[in-house]
Short mmCIF file of C-alpha atoms in Angstrom, two decimals:
data_model
loop_
_atom_site.label_atom_id
_atom_site.label_comp_id
_atom_site.label_asym_id
_atom_site.label_seq_id
_atom_site.Cartn_x
_atom_site.Cartn_y
_atom_site.Cartn_z
CA MET A 104 25.33 16.94 18.41
CA ARG A 105 24.07 13.66 16.99
CA SER A 106 20.98 13.83 19.24
CA ARG A 107 20.32 17.38 18.08
CA SER A 108 20.67 16.35 14.43
CA LEU A 109 18.26 13.50 14.94
CA SER A 110 15.78 15.86 16.59
CA ILE A 111 16.01 18.28 13.69
CA LEU A 112 15.58 15.43 11.19
CA LEU A 113 12.57 14.12 13.10
CA PHE A 114 11.05 17.61 13.17
CA LEU A 115 11.52 17.98 9.41
CA LEU A 116 9.98 14.58 8.72
CA ILE A 117 6.95 15.33 10.89
CA SER A 118 6.56 18.75 9.26
CA ALA A 119 6.75 17.18 5.82
CA ALA A 120 4.18 14.56 6.74
CA GLN A 121 1.85 17.22 8.12
CA ALA A 122 2.31 19.28 4.95
CA VAL A 123 1.27 16.29 2.86
CA GLU A 124 -1.75 15.58 5.06
CA THR A 125 -2.95 19.18 4.99
CA LYS A 126 -2.29 19.78 1.30
CA PRO A 127 -5.58 21.08 -0.08
CA ALA A 128 -7.26 19.15 -2.86
CA ARG A 129 -7.16 20.75 -6.28
CA VAL A 130 -10.36 22.68 -6.98
CA ILE A 131 -11.42 22.25 -10.60
CA ASP A 132 -13.89 24.48 -12.42
CA PHE A 133 -15.90 21.74 -14.11
CA LYS A 134 -18.13 24.31 -15.82
CA GLY A 135 -15.21 25.96 -17.63
CA PRO A 136 -12.67 24.74 -20.22
CA PRO A 137 -11.46 22.13 -20.86
CA HIS A 138 -14.43 20.35 -19.26
CA SER A 139 -17.45 22.56 -20.07
CA TYR A 140 -19.72 20.17 -18.22
CA LEU A 141 -22.96 22.10 -18.78
CA GLU A 142 -22.46 22.26 -22.55
CA TRP A 143 -21.56 18.58 -22.86
CA LYS A 144 -23.94 16.35 -24.79
CA PRO A 145 -24.42 13.37 -22.46
CA LYS A 146 -23.54 9.87 -23.65
CA ASP A 147 -24.72 8.00 -20.57
CA ARG A 148 -27.13 5.08 -20.34
CA PHE A 149 -30.14 7.30 -19.61
CA ALA A 150 -29.39 9.64 -22.51
CA GLU A 151 -29.17 6.64 -24.82
CA MET A 152 -32.48 5.32 -23.50
CA GLN A 153 -34.12 8.69 -24.21
CA GLU A 154 -32.96 8.53 -27.82
CA ARG A 155 -34.37 5.03 -28.19
CA ALA A 156 -37.66 6.13 -26.62
CA GLN A 157 -37.95 8.99 -29.11
CA LYS A 158 -37.54 6.45 -31.93
CA GLY A 159 -40.27 4.27 -30.43
CA GLU A 160 -37.83 1.52 -29.51
CA VAL A 161 -38.61 1.86 -25.77
CA LYS A 162 -42.11 1.99 -24.30
CA LEU A 163 -42.69 3.30 -20.78
CA ASP A 164 -45.87 2.37 -18.92
CA THR A 165 -47.65 5.39 -17.41
CA THR A 166 -50.74 3.64 -16.04
CA SER A 167 -49.45 4.16 -12.47
CA ASP A 168 -46.37 5.31 -10.59
CA LYS A 169 -45.28 1.75 -9.90
CA ALA A 170 -45.87 0.69 -13.51
CA PHE A 171 -43.83 3.66 -14.75
CA LEU A 172 -41.07 2.93 -12.29
CA THR A 173 -40.94 -0.76 -13.23
CA SER A 174 -40.82 -0.09 -16.96
CA LEU A 175 -38.14 2.58 -16.52
CA LEU A 176 -35.96 0.24 -14.46
CA GLU A 177 -36.32 -2.44 -17.12
CA ALA A 178 -35.39 0.00 -19.89
CA LEU A 179 -32.27 1.02 -17.96
CA ASN A 180 -31.35 -2.58 -17.04
CA ILE A 181 -31.54 -1.78 -13.32
CA PRO A 182 -32.68 -4.69 -11.12
CA ILE A 183 -35.66 -4.09 -8.85
CA SER A 184 -33.82 -6.18 -6.24
CA SER A 185 -31.28 -3.37 -5.86
CA GLN A 186 -33.85 -1.33 -3.92
CA ILE A 187 -32.59 0.43 -0.80
CA LEU A 188 -34.70 2.79 1.30
CA VAL A 189 -33.66 6.07 2.91
CA PHE A 190 -35.87 8.20 5.16
CA SER A 191 -33.58 11.15 5.86
CA ALA A 192 -34.78 14.34 4.19
CA SER A 193 -32.43 14.39 1.23
CA SER A 194 -32.51 15.13 -2.50
CA LEU A 195 -34.55 17.84 -4.19
CA GLN A 196 -37.64 16.36 -2.57
CA SER A 197 -36.57 16.69 1.04
CA GLU A 198 -39.93 18.17 2.06
CA ILE A 199 -41.74 14.85 1.48
CA ILE A 200 -39.06 12.37 2.64
CA ASN A 201 -39.23 11.24 6.26
CA PRO A 202 -39.76 8.06 8.34
CA ARG A 203 -43.40 7.97 7.16
CA ASN A 204 -42.43 8.23 3.48
CA PRO A 205 -39.00 6.78 2.65
CA ARG A 206 -37.33 7.29 -0.69
CA ALA A 207 -36.38 4.26 -2.77
CA LEU A 208 -33.10 4.03 -4.67
CA TYR A 209 -32.30 1.54 -7.44
CA PHE A 210 -29.03 1.17 -9.31
CA ASN A 211 -26.70 -0.78 -11.54
CA GLU A 212 -23.01 -0.04 -12.12
CA ASP A 213 -23.53 3.27 -13.92
CA THR A 214 -27.11 4.49 -13.37
CA TYR A 215 -29.04 5.37 -10.21
CA LEU A 216 -32.77 6.01 -9.92
CA GLY A 217 -34.49 7.65 -6.96
CA TRP A 218 -38.23 7.81 -6.31
CA VAL A 219 -40.39 8.79 -3.37
CA PRO A 220 -44.15 8.11 -3.26
CA GLY A 221 -46.03 11.26 -4.18
CA GLY A 222 -42.92 12.74 -5.74
CA LEU A 223 -40.73 12.73 -8.80
CA VAL A 224 -38.36 10.28 -10.42
CA GLU A 225 -34.72 11.38 -10.31
CA ILE A 226 -31.88 9.87 -12.34
CA ILE A 227 -28.11 10.01 -11.97
CA ALA A 228 -26.28 8.43 -14.91
CA ALA A 229 -22.52 8.22 -15.38
CA ASP A 230 -21.29 9.80 -18.59
CA PRO A 231 -18.08 8.03 -19.63
CA GLU A 232 -16.13 11.30 -19.88
CA MET A 233 -17.90 13.80 -17.63
CA GLY A 234 -19.10 11.63 -14.77
CA PRO A 235 -22.56 11.86 -13.19
CA MET A 236 -25.35 13.58 -15.12
CA PHE A 237 -28.53 14.55 -13.28
CA TYR A 238 -32.08 14.29 -14.63
CA VAL A 239 -35.53 14.87 -13.13
CA PHE A 240 -38.88 13.79 -14.56
CA ASN A 241 -41.86 16.09 -14.22
CA ARG A 242 -44.78 14.75 -12.20
CA MET A 243 -46.50 11.90 -13.98
CA ARG A 244 -50.24 11.88 -14.63
CA PRO A 245 -51.50 8.26 -14.50
CA GLY A 246 -52.66 7.21 -17.95
CA GLY A 247 -51.12 10.28 -19.52
CA PRO A 248 -48.03 10.70 -21.70
CA VAL A 249 -44.51 10.04 -20.51
CA PRO A 250 -43.61 13.11 -18.45
CA ASP A 251 -40.98 15.51 -19.70
CA VAL A 252 -37.51 15.17 -18.24
CA VAL A 253 -34.98 17.94 -17.66
CA ARG A 254 -31.27 17.86 -17.06
CA SER A 255 -31.02 19.31 -13.57
CA THR A 256 -28.49 21.85 -12.31
CA LYS A 257 -30.12 22.26 -8.89
CA CYS A 258 -28.64 18.90 -7.89
CA MET A 259 -25.20 20.55 -7.98
CA ASN A 260 -25.95 22.29 -4.69
CA CYS A 261 -25.20 18.97 -2.97
CA HIS A 262 -23.72 16.75 -5.66
CA ALA A 263 -20.85 19.10 -6.52
CA GLY A 264 -19.82 20.21 -3.04
CA ASN A 265 -17.23 19.29 -0.45
CA ALA A 266 -18.36 15.66 -0.40
CA THR A 267 -17.32 15.20 -4.05
CA ARG A 268 -14.33 17.59 -4.13
CA ARG A 269 -16.41 20.20 -5.98
CA LEU A 270 -17.08 17.94 -8.97
CA PRO A 271 -20.30 16.19 -10.05
CA GLY A 272 -20.50 13.10 -7.87
CA LEU A 273 -22.45 10.66 -5.75
CA ILE A 274 -23.19 11.27 -2.08
CA ALA A 275 -24.69 9.52 0.91
CA GLU A 276 -24.86 10.52 4.55
CA SER A 277 -25.46 8.74 7.82
CA LEU A 278 -27.63 10.74 10.19
CA LEU A 279 -29.87 10.49 13.20
CA VAL A 280 -33.07 11.99 11.82
CA SER A 281 -36.14 13.50 13.43
CA ARG A 282 -39.76 12.60 12.78
CA ALA A 283 -39.63 15.13 9.93
CA GLY A 284 -36.52 13.52 8.43
CA SER A 285 -34.22 16.43 9.33
CA SER A 286 -30.79 15.85 10.83
CA LEU A 287 -30.26 15.72 14.60
CA GLU A 288 -26.79 14.14 14.60
CA THR A 289 -24.24 13.30 11.90
CA TYR A 290 -22.29 10.02 11.86
CA ARG A 291 -20.54 10.38 8.50
CA ARG A 292 -20.49 13.16 5.91
CA ASP A 293 -18.37 14.26 2.95
CA VAL A 294 -16.87 10.81 2.46
CA GLN A 295 -17.91 7.73 0.50
CA GLY A 296 -16.56 4.23 0.06
CA HIS A 297 -16.09 0.75 1.44
CA GLN A 298 -13.50 1.98 3.96
CA ILE A 299 -16.15 3.63 6.16
CA PRO A 300 -16.71 1.55 9.33
CA LEU A 301 -20.03 -0.28 9.12
CA GLU A 302 -21.09 1.05 12.52
CA ASP A 303 -20.91 4.61 11.11
CA ARG A 304 -23.13 3.90 8.10
CA PHE A 305 -26.90 3.51 7.57
CA GLY A 306 -28.15 6.35 9.79
CA GLY A 307 -31.43 7.49 8.23
CA TRP A 308 -31.63 4.32 6.14
CA HIS A 309 -33.63 1.14 6.42
CA LEU A 310 -31.56 -2.01 6.61
CA THR A 311 -32.90 -5.54 6.17
CA GLY A 312 -31.43 -9.00 5.70
CA GLU A 313 -28.94 -11.09 7.66
CA HIS A 314 -26.31 -8.42 8.24
CA ASN A 315 -25.31 -9.62 11.75
CA LEU A 316 -24.32 -6.09 12.76
CA THR A 317 -24.72 -5.85 16.51
CA GLN A 318 -24.11 -2.10 16.42
CA ASN A 319 -25.49 -0.03 13.57
CA ARG A 320 -27.31 3.24 12.91
CA ALA A 321 -30.13 1.85 10.75
CA ASN A 322 -33.86 1.75 11.41
CA VAL A 323 -33.99 4.41 14.13
CA MET A 324 -34.95 8.05 14.51
CA GLY A 325 -34.44 10.58 17.26
CA ILE A 326 -37.01 12.46 19.34
CA PRO A 327 -35.60 15.49 21.19
CA ASN A 328 -36.38 15.14 24.89
CA ALA A 329 -35.00 17.33 27.69
CA GLY A 330 -31.97 18.35 25.67
CA LYS A 331 -31.16 14.81 24.53
CA ASN A 332 -32.22 12.70 21.58
CA GLN A 333 -34.35 9.71 22.53
CA ILE A 334 -33.67 6.84 20.11
CA VAL A 335 -36.83 5.24 18.70
CA SER A 336 -37.04 2.29 16.30
CA VAL A 337 -38.23 2.87 12.73
CA ASN A 338 -38.37 -0.66 11.40
CA PRO A 339 -39.39 -0.97 7.74
CA GLY A 340 -43.16 -0.58 7.49
CA GLU A 341 -43.56 0.48 11.11
CA TYR A 342 -44.40 4.07 10.17
CA SER A 343 -44.67 3.86 6.37
CA ASP A 344 -46.72 1.92 3.84
CA LEU A 345 -44.21 -0.30 2.09
CA SER A 346 -46.84 -1.47 -0.41
CA LEU A 347 -46.25 1.86 -2.16
CA HIS A 348 -42.77 0.61 -3.07
CA LEU A 349 -41.81 -2.17 -5.43
CA LEU A 350 -40.34 -4.22 -2.58
CA PRO A 351 -40.55 -4.19 1.23
CA THR A 352 -36.78 -4.60 1.58
CA SER A 353 -33.59 -2.58 1.87
CA ASP A 354 -31.11 -5.43 1.92
CA ILE A 355 -27.58 -5.23 3.32
CA LEU A 356 -25.90 -6.36 0.08
CA PRO A 357 -27.17 -3.60 -2.26
CA ASN A 358 -26.35 -1.16 0.52
CA LEU A 359 -22.76 -2.43 0.48
CA THR A 360 -22.36 -2.46 -3.29
CA ASN A 361 -23.86 1.01 -3.58
CA GLU A 362 -21.33 2.36 -1.09
CA HIS A 363 -18.45 0.70 -2.91
CA GLN A 364 -19.57 2.09 -6.25
CA MET A 365 -19.93 5.63 -4.94
CA GLY A 366 -16.38 5.55 -3.61
CA PHE A 367 -15.02 4.24 -6.90
CA GLU A 368 -16.97 6.65 -9.11
CA ASN A 369 -16.04 9.76 -7.15
CA ARG A 370 -12.35 8.89 -6.99
CA LEU A 371 -12.23 8.04 -10.68
CA VAL A 372 -14.10 11.18 -11.74
CA TYR A 373 -11.74 13.34 -9.69
CA ALA A 374 -8.75 11.63 -11.29
CA ILE A 375 -10.19 12.04 -14.80
CA TYR A 376 -10.90 15.74 -14.33
CA THR A 377 -7.48 16.27 -12.78
CA THR A 378 -5.75 14.57 -15.70
CA ARG A 379 -7.74 16.58 -18.24
CA GLN A 380 -6.99 19.81 -16.36
CA LEU A 381 -3.28 19.07 -16.12
CA LYS A 382 -3.03 18.33 -19.84
CA PHE A 383 -4.96 21.53 -20.60
CA GLU A 384 -2.68 23.63 -18.40
CA GLY A 385 0.42 22.04 -19.93
CA LYS A 386 -0.93 22.32 -23.49
CA GLY A 387 -0.85 18.59 -23.87
CA ILE A 388 2.40 18.04 -22.00
CA LEU A 389 2.65 16.69 -18.46
CA GLY A 390 5.59 18.24 -16.65
CA ALA A 391 7.24 16.92 -13.51
CA ALA A 392 4.77 18.58 -11.12
CA ALA A 393 1.80 17.42 -13.19
CA LYS A 394 3.12 13.85 -13.26
CA ALA A 395 3.55 13.91 -9.49
CA GLU A 396 -0.05 15.03 -9.02
CA LEU A 397 -1.26 12.40 -11.45
CA GLU A 398 0.72 9.82 -9.49
CA GLU A 399 -1.16 10.78 -6.30
CA ARG A 400 -4.50 10.23 -8.01
CA ALA A 401 -3.34 6.89 -9.45
CA GLN A 402 -2.12 5.62 -6.07
CA GLU A 403 -5.36 6.64 -4.36
CA LEU A 404 -7.48 4.97 -7.03
CA ALA A 405 -5.42 1.77 -7.15
CA ARG A 406 -5.58 1.42 -3.37
CA TYR A 407 -9.35 1.72 -3.52
CA ILE A 408 -9.72 -0.67 -6.45
CA MET A 409 -7.74 -3.30 -4.51
CA PHE A 410 -9.87 -2.92 -1.33
CA ALA A 411 -6.79 -2.16 0.75
CA ASP A 412 -8.80 -0.31 3.41
CA GLU A 413 -12.09 -2.21 3.40
CA ALA A 414 -14.10 -1.92 6.61
CA ARG A 415 -14.13 -4.87 8.98
CA PHE A 416 -17.04 -7.32 8.64
CA PRO A 417 -19.01 -8.71 11.60
CA ALA A 418 -17.65 -11.95 13.05
CA LYS A 419 -20.59 -13.98 11.72
CA GLY A 420 -20.38 -12.51 8.23
CA MET A 421 -23.43 -11.51 6.19
CA VAL A 422 -26.01 -13.08 3.90
CA GLY A 423 -27.28 -11.16 0.89
CA ASP A 424 -30.80 -11.30 -0.53
CA PRO A 425 -30.80 -14.24 -3.03
CA ALA A 426 -32.72 -12.20 -5.62
CA TYR A 427 -30.14 -9.43 -5.58
CA VAL A 428 -27.28 -11.94 -5.57
CA ARG A 429 -28.74 -13.49 -8.72
CA ASP A 430 -29.21 -10.12 -10.43
CA PHE A 431 -25.80 -8.86 -9.37
CA LEU A 432 -24.04 -11.92 -10.79
CA ARG A 433 -25.98 -12.12 -14.04
CA ASP A 434 -23.31 -10.24 -16.03
CA ARG A 435 -20.23 -11.54 -14.23
CA LYS A 436 -17.16 -11.71 -16.46
CA THR A 437 -15.17 -14.88 -15.88
CA SER A 438 -11.62 -16.05 -16.36
CA LYS A 439 -10.87 -19.26 -18.20
CA ALA A 440 -11.04 -20.98 -14.82
CA GLY A 441 -14.51 -19.55 -14.15
CA LEU A 442 -13.44 -16.94 -11.58
CA SER A 443 -14.92 -13.45 -11.45
CA LEU A 444 -14.36 -10.12 -9.70
CA LYS A 445 -18.02 -10.25 -8.72
CA ASP A 446 -17.72 -13.51 -6.81
CA LEU A 447 -19.02 -12.80 -3.32
CA ASP A 448 -17.40 -13.74 -0.04
CA LEU A 449 -19.53 -11.99 2.64
CA LYS A 450 -17.78 -13.90 5.42
CA THR A 451 -14.85 -11.61 6.17
CA ARG A 452 -15.14 -9.17 3.26
CA MET A 453 -17.36 -8.30 0.31
CA PHE A 454 -15.61 -10.22 -2.47
CA LYS A 455 -13.49 -13.33 -2.81
CA HIS A 456 -11.12 -11.58 -5.23
CA ARG A 457 -10.46 -8.06 -3.99
CA CYS A 458 -10.24 -6.04 -7.16
CA SER A 459 -13.19 -3.85 -8.09
CA TYR A 460 -15.62 -5.01 -10.79
CA MET A 461 -16.12 -1.30 -11.53
CA ILE A 462 -13.11 -1.41 -13.86
CA TYR A 463 -15.50 -2.93 -16.42
CA THR A 464 -17.56 0.28 -16.58
CA ASP A 465 -17.48 2.67 -19.54
CA THR A 466 -16.13 5.42 -17.28
CA TRP A 467 -13.01 3.35 -16.67
CA LYS A 468 -12.77 2.27 -20.30
CA HIS A 469 -12.77 5.91 -21.46
CA ALA A 470 -10.43 7.22 -18.75
CA PRO A 471 -7.25 8.95 -20.01
CA LYS A 472 -4.54 6.49 -20.91
CA GLU A 473 -1.97 8.45 -18.89
CA LEU A 474 -4.07 7.84 -15.78
CA LYS A 475 -4.91 4.20 -16.48
CA GLU A 476 -1.30 3.23 -17.11
CA ARG A 477 -0.28 4.56 -13.70
CA VAL A 478 -3.25 2.96 -11.96
CA TYR A 479 -2.42 -0.39 -13.54
CA TYR A 480 1.18 0.01 -12.39
CA HIS A 481 0.11 0.56 -8.78
CA MET A 482 -2.41 -2.28 -8.98
CA ALA A 483 0.43 -4.54 -10.11
CA LEU A 484 2.35 -3.70 -6.91
CA TYR A 485 -0.45 -5.37 -4.93
CA LEU A 486 -0.34 -8.43 -7.18
CA ARG A 487 3.37 -9.21 -7.23
CA GLU A 488 4.51 -12.58 -5.97
CA ALA A 489 6.30 -10.89 -3.07
CA PRO A 490 4.70 -7.49 -2.42
CA ASP A 491 6.19 -5.07 0.09
CA ALA A 492 4.44 -4.35 3.39
CA GLN A 493 2.43 -1.45 1.96
CA HIS A 494 0.83 -3.71 -0.67
CA ALA A 495 0.60 -7.02 1.20
CA HIS A 496 -3.04 -7.32 2.35
CA LEU A 497 -3.88 -9.99 -0.25
CA ALA A 498 -3.03 -13.67 0.24
CA SER A 499 -0.87 -15.38 -2.38
CA ALA A 500 -3.70 -17.48 -3.86
CA GLU A 501 -5.92 -14.42 -4.11
CA ARG A 502 -3.23 -12.46 -5.96
CA VAL A 503 -2.84 -15.30 -8.45
CA ALA A 504 -6.62 -15.48 -8.97
CA ILE A 505 -6.95 -11.72 -9.55
CA ARG A 506 -4.09 -11.70 -12.05
CA SER A 507 -5.74 -14.51 -14.01
CA ILE A 508 -9.13 -12.78 -14.01
CA LEU A 509 -7.67 -9.50 -15.23
CA LYS A 510 -5.61 -11.13 -17.96
CA ASP A 511 -8.61 -13.09 -19.24
CA THR A 512 -11.26 -10.35 -19.03
CA MET A 513 -9.53 -7.00 -19.58
CA THR A 514 -8.55 -5.77 -23.03
CA ASP A 515 -6.60 -2.63 -22.14
CA LEU A 516 -3.92 -3.97 -19.80
CA PRO A 517 -0.44 -2.58 -20.55
CA ALA A 518 1.75 -4.82 -22.70
CA TRP A 519 4.16 -5.38 -19.81
CA TRP A 520 1.28 -6.75 -17.69
CA ARG A 521 0.85 -9.69 -20.03
#
């Protein structure tokens, strides 16, 4: 009888676990109330720059594509050193992106710029309340006026699909591409973040720098041959003219930070929309079921913020481009002891103090207080003096350092945190 009871209990536990794993994600209509994304007046960095340009406070150089690109990056405070190159046929301009004509991406913590030679400039900028906003410049005529820019809805075909849980978001894929840039094989799709194994990333991307990855998907394309795909190298500049770009590089470090930021942004945006939807459905009141759903989002976000599932680094570590390291660290916020969440490790992991610097962004600052309080609670579980096994991936000295950084640099920590 006892054996039978244990069997029944085991069956129920497995069934419950499977039910949790297969529970479908909430689908939110971001175009309808209470979000009304398409009617929202953007308050992102790019929208603010447009307003300043209209007042004559910002001047963009249209003498050439590269001059326009450089001046736009400067106006948006995006470092040129953040450049990464992708040659898979992606974005609205897929017909002109391929191994012979890679697309360049540049970014800071809240704004992303894409440009392909012979094509258009595309912008994704994070609105503090609505998440990513999408803009596309018309084709520039050298020496002419600054081209008109439109807020794009076509981007939603990809940037509001399964990869972003049907909300406006950031995406990246890893593919084996053909000569034309089209996909032959898929290595990762519909997922973003620092937890993705490094050997599954970078397909269809150029990768430069001292990454020490013995196995990776970068810098190759496939040529169909007798029913199989022959792997051929596509080293930067081997098929394309890199002088058309601002830099000849696609360094490992901006590739890593870009991946981390995408994972953070998408998880946070989903949590923000979920919180807003739950409050709307409850007419301002969060019932027991709503609080439980909010708790799931908070746990997921806290686990990501604390790098609990970060992908394994190569045994020899990595070395980032010094120019990007300098630009990345230029706005580091420090504790009284001089420590920062941006301090790099690159030996066994990305950062010395594993707590995401993305909590300094405006999107986090404007997140609903109900969400932030629960995220901070779950972050605190990782930073206790004696965490349980589920929260114990940080060493004692690292936990102490992170607590000191947060206390000295954050202004919205709960009173009990201090």
